[in-house]
mmCIF file of C-alpha atoms in Angstrom:
data_model
loop_
_atom_site.group_PDB
_atom_site.id
_atom_site.type_symbol
_atom_site.label_atom_id
_atom_site.label_comp_id
_atom_site.label_asym_id
_atom_site.label_seq_id
_atom_site.Cartn_x
_atom_site.Cartn_y
_atom_site.Cartn_z
ATOM 1 C CA ARG E 21 0.260 -0.526 0.263
ATOM 2 C CA ALA E 22 1.061 3.539 -0.785
ATOM 3 C CA PHE E 23 1.504 5.772 1.762
ATOM 4 C CA ASN E 24 -1.785 8.210 2.803
ATOM 5 C CA ARG E 25 -2.083 11.154 4.535
ATOM 6 C CA SER E 26 -5.852 10.498 4.179
ATOM 7 C CA ASN E 27 -5.581 6.823 5.207
ATOM 8 C CA ILE E 28 -3.398 7.794 8.320
ATOM 9 C CA ASN E 29 -5.998 10.794 9.089
ATOM 10 C CA ARG E 30 -8.840 8.703 9.438
ATOM 11 C CA ARG E 31 -7.592 5.560 10.902
ATOM 12 C CA ASN E 32 -6.594 7.917 13.899
ATOM 13 C CA MET E 33 -8.908 9.912 13.681
ATOM 14 C CA ILE E 34 -11.736 8.739 16.841
ATOM 15 C CA ILE E 35 -14.523 9.905 18.119
ATOM 16 C CA ASN E 36 -14.863 10.180 21.174
ATOM 17 C CA THR E 37 -18.720 9.544 21.735
ATOM 18 C CA HIS E 38 -18.427 10.066 26.001
ATOM 19 C CA LYS E 39 -18.516 13.335 27.360
ATOM 20 C CA LYS E 40 -15.843 13.979 30.435
ATOM 21 C CA GLY E 41 -18.205 15.856 33.212
ATOM 22 C CA PHE E 42 -21.625 16.734 34.628
ATOM 23 C CA THR E 43 -24.790 18.037 32.750
ATOM 24 C CA LEU E 44 -26.080 21.077 34.034
ATOM 25 C CA VAL E 45 -29.222 18.922 35.842
ATOM 26 C CA GLU E 46 -27.220 16.586 37.278
ATOM 27 C CA MET E 47 -25.134 19.084 39.109
ATOM 28 C CA VAL E 48 -28.735 20.527 40.043
ATOM 29 C CA VAL E 49 -29.673 18.019 41.458
ATOM 30 C CA SER E 50 -26.173 17.378 43.788
ATOM 31 C CA MET E 51 -26.560 20.601 44.891
ATOM 32 C CA GLY E 52 -29.963 20.421 45.835
ATOM 33 C CA ILE E 53 -29.230 17.098 47.596
ATOM 34 C CA PHE E 54 -26.339 18.667 49.717
ATOM 35 C CA SER E 55 -28.171 21.429 50.788
ATOM 36 C CA ILE E 56 -31.107 19.376 52.462
ATOM 37 C CA VAL E 57 -28.229 17.208 54.005
ATOM 38 C CA MET E 58 -26.028 19.793 54.885
ATOM 39 C CA VAL E 59 -29.864 21.509 56.268
ATOM 40 C CA VAL E 60 -30.680 18.556 58.493
ATOM 41 C CA ALA E 61 -27.613 18.016 59.802
ATOM 42 C CA MET E 62 -26.821 22.232 60.427
ATOM 43 C CA GLY E 63 -30.031 21.189 62.309
ATOM 44 C CA GLY E 64 -28.765 18.084 64.998
ATOM 45 C CA PHE E 65 -26.097 20.695 65.155
ATOM 46 C CA LEU E 66 -27.905 23.135 66.491
ATOM 47 C CA LYS E 67 -29.397 21.428 68.616
ATOM 48 C CA ILE E 68 -26.620 19.806 70.275
ATOM 49 C CA THR E 69 -24.975 23.209 71.224
ATOM 50 C CA GLU E 70 -28.568 24.133 73.053
ATOM 51 C CA VAL E 71 -28.428 20.520 74.715
ATOM 52 C CA ASN E 72 -25.113 21.292 75.785
ATOM 53 C CA LYS E 73 -25.390 24.813 76.732
ATOM 54 C CA ARG E 74 -28.575 23.658 78.915
ATOM 55 C CA ALA E 75 -26.296 21.217 80.643
ATOM 56 C CA GLN E 76 -23.984 23.719 81.683
ATOM 57 C CA ASN E 77 -26.031 26.126 83.057
ATOM 58 C CA VAL E 78 -27.471 22.945 85.056
ATOM 59 C CA LYS E 79 -24.127 21.904 86.238
ATOM 60 C CA ASN E 80 -22.935 25.573 87.088
ATOM 61 C CA ALA E 81 -26.425 25.934 88.821
ATOM 62 C CA VAL E 82 -26.533 23.043 90.415
ATOM 63 C CA ASN E 83 -22.605 22.918 91.672
ATOM 64 C CA ASN E 84 -23.686 26.276 92.944
ATOM 65 C CA VAL E 85 -26.793 25.355 94.708
ATOM 66 C CA ASN E 86 -24.116 22.111 96.066
ATOM 67 C CA PHE E 87 -21.663 24.631 97.276
ATOM 68 C CA THR E 88 -24.321 26.977 99.316
ATOM 69 C CA LEU E 89 -26.128 23.870 100.612
ATOM 70 C CA GLU E 90 -22.390 23.186 101.839
ATOM 71 C CA ALA E 91 -21.682 26.216 103.086
ATOM 72 C CA ILE E 92 -25.010 26.213 105.521
ATOM 73 C CA SER E 93 -24.858 22.149 106.344
ATOM 74 C CA ARG E 94 -21.327 23.086 107.673
ATOM 75 C CA GLU E 95 -22.639 26.089 109.580
ATOM 76 C CA LEU E 96 -25.886 23.960 110.775
ATOM 77 C CA ARG E 97 -24.007 21.489 112.136
ATOM 78 C CA THR E 98 -22.284 23.102 114.449
ATOM 79 C CA GLY E 99 -24.497 25.426 115.671
ATOM 80 C CA LYS E 100 -26.850 25.532 118.284
ATOM 81 C CA ASN E 101 -30.020 27.346 118.884
ATOM 82 C CA TYR E 102 -31.954 26.829 115.524
ATOM 83 C CA THR E 103 -35.035 29.042 115.393
ATOM 84 C CA LEU E 104 -37.228 28.807 112.013
ATOM 85 C CA ASN E 105 -38.834 32.438 111.572
ATOM 86 C CA GLY E 106 -41.346 30.382 109.394
ATOM 87 C CA PRO E 107 -40.609 27.089 106.746
ATOM 88 C CA GLY E 108 -38.006 29.644 104.383
ATOM 89 C CA GLN E 109 -35.494 31.228 107.171
ATOM 90 C CA ILE E 110 -33.346 30.145 109.904
ATOM 91 C CA THR E 111 -31.294 31.488 112.735
ATOM 92 C CA PHE E 112 -28.295 30.282 114.816
ATOM 93 C CA LEU E 113 -25.519 30.996 116.938
ATOM 94 C CA ALA E 114 -22.786 29.921 114.268
ATOM 95 C CA GLY E 115 -19.930 30.733 117.426
ATOM 96 C CA VAL E 116 -18.041 33.681 119.367
ATOM 97 C CA ASN E 117 -16.448 36.247 116.896
ATOM 98 C CA SER E 118 -13.167 37.171 117.406
ATOM 99 C CA SER E 119 -14.166 40.121 119.959
ATOM 100 C CA GLY E 120 -15.869 37.662 122.001
ATOM 101 C CA VAL E 121 -19.362 38.246 121.387
ATOM 102 C CA ASP E 122 -21.812 35.320 119.936
ATOM 103 C CA GLN E 123 -21.942 35.712 115.947
ATOM 104 C CA TYR E 124 -25.586 34.509 114.425
ATOM 105 C CA TYR E 125 -26.519 33.444 111.091
ATOM 106 C CA SER E 126 -29.231 33.287 109.789
ATOM 107 C CA TYR E 127 -30.563 32.175 106.146
ATOM 108 C CA LYS E 128 -33.560 32.977 104.270
ATOM 109 C CA ILE E 129 -35.479 32.779 100.354
ATOM 110 C CA SER E 130 -35.621 36.874 99.679
ATOM 111 C CA GLN E 131 -37.433 37.693 95.642
ATOM 112 C CA ASN E 132 -35.410 40.866 94.015
ATOM 113 C CA ALA E 133 -37.048 43.187 92.124
ATOM 114 C CA SER E 134 -37.130 41.216 88.811
ATOM 115 C CA GLY E 135 -38.493 38.266 90.609
ATOM 116 C CA ARG E 136 -35.610 36.623 90.944
ATOM 117 C CA GLY E 137 -35.126 34.241 94.084
ATOM 118 C CA SER E 138 -31.756 33.878 95.590
ATOM 119 C CA ILE E 139 -30.683 32.204 99.317
ATOM 120 C CA GLN E 140 -29.698 34.811 101.541
ATOM 121 C CA LYS E 141 -27.182 35.127 104.303
ATOM 122 C CA GLY E 142 -26.881 37.674 107.277
ATOM 123 C CA ILE E 143 -24.892 38.255 109.916
ATOM 124 C CA GLY E 144 -26.079 39.185 113.229
ATOM 125 C CA THR E 145 -24.431 39.784 117.428
ATOM 126 C CA THR E 146 -27.822 38.520 118.408
ATOM 127 C CA ALA E 147 -31.098 36.487 116.984
ATOM 128 C CA SER E 148 -32.963 38.797 115.225
ATOM 129 C CA VAL E 149 -30.510 39.590 112.381
ATOM 130 C CA PRO E 150 -31.025 43.084 111.341
ATOM 131 C CA SER E 151 -32.443 42.743 107.429
ATOM 132 C CA ASN E 152 -30.202 45.102 106.223
ATOM 133 C CA VAL E 153 -27.246 42.665 106.814
ATOM 134 C CA PHE E 154 -28.223 39.926 104.533
ATOM 135 C CA ALA E 155 -26.830 39.367 101.413
ATOM 136 C CA ASP E 156 -26.931 36.660 97.921
ATOM 137 C CA ALA E 157 -24.987 33.074 98.812
ATOM 138 C CA THR E 158 -26.389 32.182 95.335
ATOM 139 C CA ALA E 159 -25.733 32.877 91.848
ATOM 140 C CA SER E 160 -27.627 35.111 89.789
ATOM 141 C CA ASN E 161 -28.412 32.915 87.260
ATOM 142 C CA VAL E 162 -30.098 31.149 89.866
ATOM 143 C CA ASP E 163 -33.586 31.755 90.816
ATOM 144 C CA ILE E 164 -34.718 30.307 93.829
ATOM 145 C CA LYS E 165 -38.522 29.288 94.428
ATOM 146 C CA THR E 166 -38.590 27.270 97.325
ATOM 147 C CA LEU E 167 -36.583 26.918 100.426
ATOM 148 C CA ARG E 168 -37.465 25.051 103.563
ATOM 149 C CA PHE E 169 -36.122 24.290 106.322
ATOM 150 C CA ALA E 170 -37.362 21.486 109.126
ATOM 151 C CA LEU E 171 -36.006 20.964 112.244
ATOM 152 C CA THR E 172 -36.306 17.693 114.221
ATOM 153 C CA SER E 173 -35.228 17.975 117.670
ATOM 154 C CA ASP E 174 -34.372 13.781 119.708
ATOM 155 C CA ASP E 175 -31.484 13.576 121.362
ATOM 156 C CA TYR E 176 -29.828 15.979 118.787
ATOM 157 C CA ASP E 177 -31.075 18.443 116.015
ATOM 158 C CA ARG E 178 -31.562 17.539 113.089
ATOM 159 C CA ILE E 179 -32.640 20.303 110.175
ATOM 160 C CA THR E 180 -33.469 18.907 106.739
ATOM 161 C CA ILE E 181 -32.677 21.939 104.576
ATOM 162 C CA GLN E 182 -35.036 22.044 101.270
ATOM 163 C CA VAL E 183 -34.736 24.131 97.857
ATOM 164 C CA GLY E 184 -35.849 24.336 94.353
ATOM 165 C CA GLY E 185 -35.765 26.130 91.690
ATOM 166 C CA GLU E 186 -34.479 27.628 87.662
ATOM 167 C CA ALA E 187 -31.206 26.881 86.827
ATOM 168 C CA GLY E 188 -30.386 29.399 83.214
ATOM 169 C CA SER E 189 -30.770 32.379 82.278
ATOM 170 C CA ILE E 190 -32.671 31.955 79.418
ATOM 171 C CA ASP E 191 -36.490 30.949 78.901
ATOM 172 C CA ARG E 192 -35.839 28.463 76.281
ATOM 173 C CA LEU E 193 -32.990 26.842 78.280
ATOM 174 C CA LYS E 194 -34.008 26.986 81.935
ATOM 175 C CA THR E 195 -33.857 23.399 83.948
ATOM 176 C CA THR E 196 -36.271 23.223 87.239
ATOM 177 C CA PHE E 197 -33.886 21.560 90.108
ATOM 178 C CA ASP E 198 -34.931 20.492 94.099
ATOM 179 C CA VAL E 199 -32.497 19.296 96.121
ATOM 180 C CA GLN E 200 -32.689 18.157 99.784
ATOM 181 C CA THR E 201 -30.042 17.424 102.918
ATOM 182 C CA THR E 202 -30.259 16.528 105.781
ATOM 183 C CA VAL E 203 -28.151 17.879 108.526
ATOM 184 C CA SER E 204 -27.397 16.789 112.326
ATOM 185 C CA GLN E 205 -25.487 18.754 115.187
ATOM 186 C CA ARG E 206 -22.641 18.035 115.896
ATOM 187 C CA LEU E 207 -22.685 17.349 120.191
ATOM 188 C CA ARG E 208 -20.126 19.993 121.831
ATOM 189 C CA ASP E 209 -18.893 19.097 124.587
#
């Protein structure tokens, strides 16, 4: 055969019927499916973030309430001459201050002007602790709704403390809690 340039071109010429890449319709469908998956995933992520914030608020509030209850329990355990001034307030002789004067502690529930409740502690030198010496013992993100003291006197005094309220500062993230503990008086020598 004779060398013919047109024969070579025809033989080497390959018609490609397979197109490379995606069509516009395929791209639109894939982007739509991707968008739907991302919206669902983002909703789940936002819910997890909200639940995490709520759990942190509850943890911080419960830690604060536990710390306050531990402080009250420690002081009640070593105190004496307990007086209940209604179910939400207790006053007791905590000891003697550095000047040799009796030191009385009082705990009560109080609400501020915005309606947030807190446990307040007052310190005085008589069993009637003045109302102007009380200060908040609980954090601002804790709203105390109930505080009850119950005194049982058998051979020794026992005080049951019940605290209930809400934790959190955002309405939809608030969580309610109820905590109770019982303290027994240490007998003094």
